[in-house]
Coordinates of C-alpha atoms in Angstrom, one line a residue:
Chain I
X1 CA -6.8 -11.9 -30.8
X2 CA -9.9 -11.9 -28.8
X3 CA -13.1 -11.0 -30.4
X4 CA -13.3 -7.6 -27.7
X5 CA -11.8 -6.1 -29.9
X6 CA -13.2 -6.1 -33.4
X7 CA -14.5 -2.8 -33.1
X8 CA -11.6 -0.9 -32.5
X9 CA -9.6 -3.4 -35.1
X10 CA -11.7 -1.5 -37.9
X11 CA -11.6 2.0 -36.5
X12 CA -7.7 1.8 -35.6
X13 CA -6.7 4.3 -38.3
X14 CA -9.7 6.2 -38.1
X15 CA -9.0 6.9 -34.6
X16 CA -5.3 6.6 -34.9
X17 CA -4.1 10.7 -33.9
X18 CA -7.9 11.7 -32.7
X19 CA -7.2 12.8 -29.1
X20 CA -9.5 15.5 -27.1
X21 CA -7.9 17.7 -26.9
X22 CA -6.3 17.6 -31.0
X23 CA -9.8 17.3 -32.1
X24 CA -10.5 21.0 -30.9
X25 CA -7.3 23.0 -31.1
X26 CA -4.9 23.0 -33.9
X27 CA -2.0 23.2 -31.8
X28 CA -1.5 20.6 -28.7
X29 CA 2.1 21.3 -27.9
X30 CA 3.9 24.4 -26.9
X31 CA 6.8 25.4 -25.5
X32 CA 9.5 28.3 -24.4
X33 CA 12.6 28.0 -22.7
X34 CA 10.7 28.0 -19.0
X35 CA 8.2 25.5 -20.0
X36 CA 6.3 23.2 -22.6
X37 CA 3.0 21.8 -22.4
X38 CA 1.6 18.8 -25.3
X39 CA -0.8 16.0 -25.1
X40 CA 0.3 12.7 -25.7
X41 CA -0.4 11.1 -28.7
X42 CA -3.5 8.7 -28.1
X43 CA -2.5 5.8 -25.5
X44 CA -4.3 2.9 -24.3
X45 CA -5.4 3.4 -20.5
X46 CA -6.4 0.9 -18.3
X47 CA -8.0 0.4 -15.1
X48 CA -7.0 -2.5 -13.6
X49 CA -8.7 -3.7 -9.9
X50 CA -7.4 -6.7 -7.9
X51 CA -7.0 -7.5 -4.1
X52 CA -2.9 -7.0 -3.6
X53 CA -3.4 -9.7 -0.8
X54 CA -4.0 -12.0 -3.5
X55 CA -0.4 -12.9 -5.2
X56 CA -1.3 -15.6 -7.6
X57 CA -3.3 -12.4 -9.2
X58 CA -0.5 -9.8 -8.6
X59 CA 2.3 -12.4 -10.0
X60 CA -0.5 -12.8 -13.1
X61 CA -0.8 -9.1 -13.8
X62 CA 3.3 -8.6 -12.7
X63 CA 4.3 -10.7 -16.0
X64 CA 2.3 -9.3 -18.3
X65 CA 2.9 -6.1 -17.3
X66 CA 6.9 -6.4 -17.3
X67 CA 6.8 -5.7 -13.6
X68 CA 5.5 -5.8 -10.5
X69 CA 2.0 -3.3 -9.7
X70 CA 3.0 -0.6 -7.5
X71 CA 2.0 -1.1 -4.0
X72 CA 3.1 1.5 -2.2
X73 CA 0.4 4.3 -1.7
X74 CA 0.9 7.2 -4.2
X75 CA 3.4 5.8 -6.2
X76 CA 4.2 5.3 -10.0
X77 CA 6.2 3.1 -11.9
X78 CA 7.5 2.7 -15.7
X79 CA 8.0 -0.5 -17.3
X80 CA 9.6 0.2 -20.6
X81 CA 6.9 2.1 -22.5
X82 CA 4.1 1.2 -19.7
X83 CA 3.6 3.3 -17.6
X84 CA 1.4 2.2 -13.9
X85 CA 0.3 4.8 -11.5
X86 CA -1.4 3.5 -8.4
X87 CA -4.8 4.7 -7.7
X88 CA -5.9 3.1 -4.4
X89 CA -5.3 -0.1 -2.5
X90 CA -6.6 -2.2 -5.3
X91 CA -6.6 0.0 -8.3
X92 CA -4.4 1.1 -10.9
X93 CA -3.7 2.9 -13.9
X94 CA -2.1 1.7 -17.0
X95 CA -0.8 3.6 -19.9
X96 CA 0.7 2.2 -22.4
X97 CA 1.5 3.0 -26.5
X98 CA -2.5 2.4 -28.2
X99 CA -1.0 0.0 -30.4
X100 CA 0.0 -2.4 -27.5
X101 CA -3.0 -1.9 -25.8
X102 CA -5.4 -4.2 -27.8
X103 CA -3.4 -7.3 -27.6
X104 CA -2.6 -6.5 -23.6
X105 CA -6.4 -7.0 -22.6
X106 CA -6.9 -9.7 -24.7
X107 CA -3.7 -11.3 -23.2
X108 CA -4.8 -10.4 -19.6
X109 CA -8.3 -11.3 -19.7
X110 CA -6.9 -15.6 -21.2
X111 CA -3.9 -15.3 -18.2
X112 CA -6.0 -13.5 -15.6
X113 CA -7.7 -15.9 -13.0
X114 CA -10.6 -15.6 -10.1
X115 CA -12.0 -12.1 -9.3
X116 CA -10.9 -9.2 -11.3
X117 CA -11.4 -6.5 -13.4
X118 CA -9.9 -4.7 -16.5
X119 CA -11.8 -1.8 -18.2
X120 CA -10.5 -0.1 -21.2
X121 CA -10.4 3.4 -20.8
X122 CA -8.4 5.3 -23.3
X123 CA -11.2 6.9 -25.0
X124 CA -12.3 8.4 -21.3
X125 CA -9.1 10.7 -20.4
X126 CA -6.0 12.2 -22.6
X127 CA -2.7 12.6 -21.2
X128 CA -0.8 15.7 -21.0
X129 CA 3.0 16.6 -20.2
X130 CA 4.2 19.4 -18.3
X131 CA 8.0 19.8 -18.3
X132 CA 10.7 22.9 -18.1
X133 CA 11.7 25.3 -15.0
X134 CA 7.9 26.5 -14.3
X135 CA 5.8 23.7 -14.8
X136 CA 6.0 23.6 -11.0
X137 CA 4.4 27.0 -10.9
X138 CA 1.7 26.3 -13.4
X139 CA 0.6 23.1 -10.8
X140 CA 0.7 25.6 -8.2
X141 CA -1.6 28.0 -9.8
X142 CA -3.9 24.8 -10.1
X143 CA -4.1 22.4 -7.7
X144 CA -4.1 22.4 -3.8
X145 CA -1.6 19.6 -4.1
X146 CA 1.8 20.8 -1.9
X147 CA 4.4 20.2 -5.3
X148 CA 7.5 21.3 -3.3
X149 CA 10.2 18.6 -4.1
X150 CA 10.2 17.2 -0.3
X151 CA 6.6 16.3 -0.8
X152 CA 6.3 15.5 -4.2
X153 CA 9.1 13.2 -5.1
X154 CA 10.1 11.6 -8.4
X155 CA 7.7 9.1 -8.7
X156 CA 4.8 10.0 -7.1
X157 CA 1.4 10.6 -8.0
X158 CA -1.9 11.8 -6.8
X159 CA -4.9 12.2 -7.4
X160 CA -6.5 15.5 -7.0
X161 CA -8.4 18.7 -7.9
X162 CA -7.2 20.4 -10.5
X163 CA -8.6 24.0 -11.5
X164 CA -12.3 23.5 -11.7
X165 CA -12.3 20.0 -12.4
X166 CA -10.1 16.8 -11.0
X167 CA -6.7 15.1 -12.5
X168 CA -4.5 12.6 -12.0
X169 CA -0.6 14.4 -11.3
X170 CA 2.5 12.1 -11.5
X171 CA 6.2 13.3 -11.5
X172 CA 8.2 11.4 -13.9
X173 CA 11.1 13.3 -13.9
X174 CA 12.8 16.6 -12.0
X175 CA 11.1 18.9 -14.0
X176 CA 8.0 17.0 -15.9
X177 CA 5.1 16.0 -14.9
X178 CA 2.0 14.1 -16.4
X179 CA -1.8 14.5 -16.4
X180 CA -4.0 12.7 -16.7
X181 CA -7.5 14.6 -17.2
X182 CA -10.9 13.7 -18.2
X183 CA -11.7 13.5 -22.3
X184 CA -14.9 16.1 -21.5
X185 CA -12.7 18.3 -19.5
X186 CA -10.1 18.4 -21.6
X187 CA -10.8 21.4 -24.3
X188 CA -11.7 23.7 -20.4
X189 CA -8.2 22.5 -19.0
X190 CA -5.7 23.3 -22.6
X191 CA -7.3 26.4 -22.1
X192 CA -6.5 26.8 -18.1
X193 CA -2.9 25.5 -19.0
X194 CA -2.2 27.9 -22.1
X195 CA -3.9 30.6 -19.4
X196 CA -1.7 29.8 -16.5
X197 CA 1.1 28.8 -18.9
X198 CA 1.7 32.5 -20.5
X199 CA 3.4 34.4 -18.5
X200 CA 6.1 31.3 -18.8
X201 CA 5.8 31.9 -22.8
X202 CA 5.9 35.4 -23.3
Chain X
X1 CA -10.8 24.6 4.4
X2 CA -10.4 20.8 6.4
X3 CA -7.3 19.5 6.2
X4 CA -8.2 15.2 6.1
X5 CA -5.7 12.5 6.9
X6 CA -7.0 9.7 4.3
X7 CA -6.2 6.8 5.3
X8 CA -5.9 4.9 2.2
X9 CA -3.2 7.3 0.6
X10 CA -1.4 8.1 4.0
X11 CA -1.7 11.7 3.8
X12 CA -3.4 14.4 4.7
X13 CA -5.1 16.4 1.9
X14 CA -7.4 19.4 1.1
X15 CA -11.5 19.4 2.0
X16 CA -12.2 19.8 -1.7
X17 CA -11.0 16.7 -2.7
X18 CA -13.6 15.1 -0.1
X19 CA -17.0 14.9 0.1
X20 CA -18.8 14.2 3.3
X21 CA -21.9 10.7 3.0
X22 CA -23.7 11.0 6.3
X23 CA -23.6 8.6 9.1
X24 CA -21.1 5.8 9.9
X25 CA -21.4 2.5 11.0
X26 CA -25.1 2.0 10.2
X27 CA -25.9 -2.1 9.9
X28 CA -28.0 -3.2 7.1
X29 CA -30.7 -5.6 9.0
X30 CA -29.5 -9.1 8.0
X31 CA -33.1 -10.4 7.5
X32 CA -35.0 -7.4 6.0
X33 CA -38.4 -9.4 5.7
X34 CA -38.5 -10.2 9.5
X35 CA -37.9 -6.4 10.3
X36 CA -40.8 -4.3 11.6
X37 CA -41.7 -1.3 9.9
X38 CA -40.3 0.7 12.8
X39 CA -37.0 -1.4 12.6
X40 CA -37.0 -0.9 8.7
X41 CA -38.0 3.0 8.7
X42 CA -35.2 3.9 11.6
X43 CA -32.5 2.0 9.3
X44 CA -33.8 3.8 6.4
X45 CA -34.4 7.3 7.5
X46 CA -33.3 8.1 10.8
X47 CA -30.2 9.4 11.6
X48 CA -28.0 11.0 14.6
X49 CA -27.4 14.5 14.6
X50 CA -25.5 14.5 17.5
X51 CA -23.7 18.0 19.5
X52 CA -20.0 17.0 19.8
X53 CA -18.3 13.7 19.1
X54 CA -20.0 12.0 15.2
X55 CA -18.5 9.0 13.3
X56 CA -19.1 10.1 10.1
X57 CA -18.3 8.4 6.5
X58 CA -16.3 10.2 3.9
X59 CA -15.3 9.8 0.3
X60 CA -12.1 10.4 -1.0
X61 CA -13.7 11.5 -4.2
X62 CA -10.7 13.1 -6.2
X63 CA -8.1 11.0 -4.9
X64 CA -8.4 7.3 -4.0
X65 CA -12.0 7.1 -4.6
X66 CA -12.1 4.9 -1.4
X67 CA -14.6 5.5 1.4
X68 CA -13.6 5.8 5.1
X69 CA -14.7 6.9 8.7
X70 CA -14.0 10.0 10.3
X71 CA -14.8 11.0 13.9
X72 CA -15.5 14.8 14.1
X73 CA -16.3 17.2 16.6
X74 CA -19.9 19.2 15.6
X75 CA -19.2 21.7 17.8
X76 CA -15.8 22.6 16.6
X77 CA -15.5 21.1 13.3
X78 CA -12.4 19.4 15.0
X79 CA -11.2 15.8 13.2
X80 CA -10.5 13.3 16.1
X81 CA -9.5 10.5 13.6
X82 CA -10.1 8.7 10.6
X83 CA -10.1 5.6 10.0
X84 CA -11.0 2.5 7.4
X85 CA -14.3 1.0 6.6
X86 CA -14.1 -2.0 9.1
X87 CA -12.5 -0.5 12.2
X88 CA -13.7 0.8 15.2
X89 CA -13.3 4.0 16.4
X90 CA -10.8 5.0 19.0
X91 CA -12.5 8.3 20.0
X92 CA -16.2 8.0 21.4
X93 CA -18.7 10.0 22.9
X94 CA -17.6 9.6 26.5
X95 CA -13.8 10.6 25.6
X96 CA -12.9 7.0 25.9
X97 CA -9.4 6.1 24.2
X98 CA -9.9 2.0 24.1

C-alpha cells in the first residue's frame, strides 16, 4: 500500500461512521410509508479526469474500476458496489465503500499512465438517498431540474442547483435517487430535506 | 429566467445554474514582451459592449463545470447559439449563417 495513505491508515476507525451530516444530528435516516431520507454511511469519492479520446487511459481506469467510465453525457453507472456518475466530458465521480477506497488510488495511481488525475474527495461531500412514492416531489420543491420520468430516466444524473446551494442528482432506481451535496452544506440541506420532507411524514 | 442549451451535457438548463465570464474569443498575444503598451492595455482591459449580436463565454458552473460560447442578442436577451470553446460562431453581426 502506497505511502498516500498513512494518514488515513491511522485515523480509519477514528473516522470510521463520522459523516456531516451524523456529526450534527442524531438521527440521519427517516422514513414513512411515502418516503425515506438517510445519509450513506461514509464512502470514498473520487474525482477522476482523463481525455475519453485517449483509450489506453480509459481501458487503464475501465479494469480497475470493473467497467467501462460512462461516456455518455449525463449518465451513471454501477459496478458492483462502485458507483460512477459522469460529470463532464473528461470527469467523473466515483463512489465506492471507504474501505475499498484506499487501496483503489494507490492501485490507480501504480496502473495509471501519461496525463491524469485522481483526487480523493470523500471528506468534501456526503451522500444522501431519497427513495419512496414522494421523493420525486421533494426534488421538485428543490431543484429547477425537470424530474418527470421522460426526462429523468433511470440512470441519469445531473448536476444542478439544489435549494440554496448546488448537488449532484442521480436516479438509481424508479423511485430513489442519490445526492450528492457538499460536506459544509450539508447540516443547511438535512434541514431543507426534513423541511420539504414533512408533509410526506406526517 | 434563460433557458441555456449547454453544450457539453446536451441539454438545455436553467440560468441559475450558469454564470455569465465576459467576452469571447479574446487571443492572448503570443509574445507578450514584443507587445506595445497599447496592444497589451486593449488585451487586458478593453472590451466590446456591443448593441445586438455578442459572443459571449459562459460557465456551466452547477453542472459540467465546463466553459463554452454563447452568441446573444443585447437588445433582446435572445440566445442565437452556443457553442464549445474552439469553434466558431455560426451567427455574426451581419446575420451571416456560414
Amino acid at each position: 500500500m502506497s505511502e498516500l495513505f498513512s494518514v488515513v491508515n491511522q485515523h480509519a476507525d477514528a473516522v470510521a461512521g463520522i459523516t456531516p451530516i451524523a456529526a450534527r444530528h442524531d438521527n440521519t435516516s427517516v422514513s414513512s410509508d411515502q418516503i425515506s431520507i438517510h445519509e450513506w454511511p461514509l464512502c470514498a469519492q473520487f474525482n477522476l479526469r482523463i481525455k475519453p479520446e485517449n483509450s489506453e487511459q480509459m481501458a487503464i481506469a475501465a479494469q480497475l474500476l470493473g467497467g467501462e467510465l460512462p461516456t455518455t453525457p449525463l449518465s451513471s453507472v454501477a459496478y458492483g458496489h462502485l458507483r460512477i456518475n459522469w460529470v463532464a466530458p473528461d470527469d467523473w465521480l466515483v463512489i465506492m465503500p471507504f474501505e475499498q477506497g484506499r487501496t483503489f488510488e494507490a492501485d490507480y495511481r501504480a496502473a495509471q499512465v501519461g496525463h491524469y488525475s485522481i483526487v480523493d474527495i470523500s471528506g468534501g461531500q456526503t451522500v444522501v438517498e431519497l427513495s419512496g412514492a414522494a421523493a420525486r416531489e421533494v426534488l421538485k420543491k428543490s431543484t429547477p431540474i425537470d424530474v418527470h420520468p421522460e426526462a429523468f430516466p433511470v440512470g441519469k444524473t445531473v448536476g444542478t442547483a439544489f435549494a440554496k446551494s448546488a448537488a449532484s442528482i442521480t436516479r438509481i432506481d424508479s423511485d430513489t435517487y442519490l445526492l450528492v451535496i457538499r460536506r459544509s452544506f450539508a447540516d443547511y440541506l438535512w434541514a431543507w430535506l426534513m423541511d420539504a420532507s414533512a408533509e410526506y411524514r406526517s | 429566467m434563460l433557458h441555456i442549451f449547454c453544450p457539453h451535457c446536451g441539454e438545455h438548463r436553467e440560468e441559475e445554474e450558469f454564470h455569465a465570464k465576459g467576452q469571447a474569443h479574446i487571443a492572448r498575444p503570443a509574445d507578450p514582451d514584443a507587445c506595445s503598451d497599447k496592444e497589451w492595455g486593449d488585451y487586458l482591459y478593453f472590451r466590446k459592449n456591443p448593441r445586438g449580436i455578442h459572443h459571449e463565454m459562459w460557465v456551466h458552473a452547477l453542472g459540467c463545470r465546463k466553459f463554452f460560447n454563447v452568441t446573444r442578442d443585447t437588445v433582446t436577451y435572445d440566445i442565437k447559439e452556443t457553442y464549445k470553446i474552439g469553434e466558431q460562431p455560426r451567427v455574426t453581426q451581419s446575420g451571416e449563417h456560414s
